[in-house]
């Protein structure tokens, strides 16, 4: 019964990634290699992040929200953006269109994140006898994270790869990218600073991820138009 | 299908990545808080023992069932897979009696004692508690204990305490039960798990008797032996939960009294001028609940010639309650001159102390193996002996042996002090030949006064130490402490180790930890799976439609039959 629950949570956490890959044209153009490279880049980035966090951050005894520490954490979080930049621009891919490239990178990125951050707790916790909503919420969080990763990759590809984009949209793109990149800090502020409960935080994440996805989609298609 | 085939070649590509994933995995694993949101509480198992091969008590230790509450009692439901959680406060004894009497199947039983019965409860100590609610609980406990001890229960029975965690669980369980649905794997609820090993027999349980001497002075240096007076108490207990059987009154109060009397007389005997013409023998015996088996062993190990020098023996048992009545139990007829003399000595002192002492005579039936009082073991060997106790009637086997209800808060230090003074004073008058005179040897505020703080500290220690003999090791700290205390006041202290013989066999695993898990039902997981499946299908369709168009989605479902046609 509890292994059953583990499978449910695993499906919720990792299923959308697989569905996204198979449902979109990504599967038809065989972009798995790109995704895996992005995942490897994610692994390296998170290692660098770990080292930075360990070097610059004090271990806080309490769960209080410390603005200075959180600012530092947010700055270190921008290493993610650097990693994503590397994955989008420096990696030599087979010639796939920009359109598919950012999706593949975002997908690999989100999948690696889910595996790293959620698989172990899931394996340890969800198989136990005790039932909590935590693992289901965590799965939903993974979904939100997938949407956010792809949005960020889309915005990144707009920033770094697309040359002729409408001048008026550039600041909006940067602002959106900034918001998406600081999402982890925002949620941690909500959780620790405002002491929101997990369901509320996850709901917020899902909502903002959908909003950001919609905005980045609109931006992306707006940039697509003049080039056509 | 097409997707599956395409992803296959990439598997080889994934494997080298895996090793680095695994290393990171381990890093992450160490970061993850391995917190299981379960409630873990200490529970104490009902005693499991055999008497002459007949099984008694709880015969199982492993527990893994859903929780239920008393609400289910009325329903004629099948409870063979349910652990009933019953607080003693609201216990319906007739239901329990019926359940155990008819041997109805039950998954298990968790009886919740009020929190102030827990060994950790150090408040309210000092003042004896007589509120009616407490007395009611005590009465229920006494009755329940006898019921459980003398029944053969084929499921695990545990005792716990009503702390906040357990109470909130119980409230939830009650709410769930009130809806009328039985909590099983399909409706969710709480699961109670005790992962205890199979109870094993306690191999050759030992009983340790401790004795100490205060030798008297021979006036003329004659060769004839001095007479001896023995002051004895049994220190071990027996109760429904061995790990909770601290027995403050039975017979912690007796042990405290023996130690205090030893201390008082050691002061007198340390001065050659006040050393009496009697040897004093102090004994702390074990095996009390089992027909005073330890006393018997101890007496038999004493030299026959020495045994004959024992003038009389005073056994102390249950003298801690706050009533003003004490009973002197004897096996010789009250007309016996010796008994008469001792009784008169006692009642004289008792009068001065405002106590009432009664004399109770109970003949010994040699053919009956039951030994109700400790002095009967002396009497069987023709040694004059008596038991001083607050109990007016001889207890049955395994009754009043310091079980669940025998707690510190029901014991009054002042009455122990008074009893100590009664025994010590009458003893001293006898030793120094001052009978019938009103002198106060152990007067209050003198250097020979009974020390209340000494009594209190020993009573507190004994009330915090479970003392069921089969579960006490040979070098148990308590036995060592008793030995050391006697060594401080008396000489030639020795601890005698014997094997508890007879018909009793005990089983271990007396306490364990109970894990309470909140579990979801299988139906919940099934519904969740359905929901997730439909979510993924909707997501899939949505993605296909937005990225490739509706026609593609429809063609996806049309393709498989065409493939089959091709391969065929």
Coordinates of N, CA and C in Angstrom, one line a residue, chain B residues 41 67 93 160 188 243 316 331 446 482 485 533:
Chain B
X41 N 5.5 6.7 21.4 CA 5.3 6.8 22.9 C 5.8 5.5 23.5
X67 N -6.3 1.6 14.8 CA -6.7 2.0 16.1 C -8.3 2.1 16.1
X93 N -15.9 -1.4 32.8 CA -15.3 -2.7 33.3 C -16.1 -3.9 32.8
X160 N -0.3 2.6 28.3 CA 0.4 3.8 27.9 C -0.2 4.9 28.8
X188 N -8.7 4.1 6.1 CA -7.6 5.0 6.7 C -7.7 5.1 8.2
X243 N 7.0 -3.2 34.2 CA 7.8 -2.0 34.1 C 7.2 -0.8 34.8
X316 N 7.3 -6.5 58.0 CA 6.6 -5.2 57.7 C 6.1 -5.3 56.3
X331 N 0.2 -16.3 63.4 CA -0.3 -17.7 63.1 C -0.5 -18.5 64.4
X446 N 15.0 14.7 69.1 CA 16.2 14.2 69.7 C 17.1 13.7 68.6
X482 N 20.5 -1.1 48.1 CA 20.0 -1.7 49.4 C 21.1 -2.2 50.2
X485 N 23.2 0.5 51.6 CA 22.6 1.2 52.7 C 22.6 0.4 54.0
X533 N -3.7 9.8 -13.4 CA -3.8 9.3 -14.8 C -4.5 10.3 -15.7

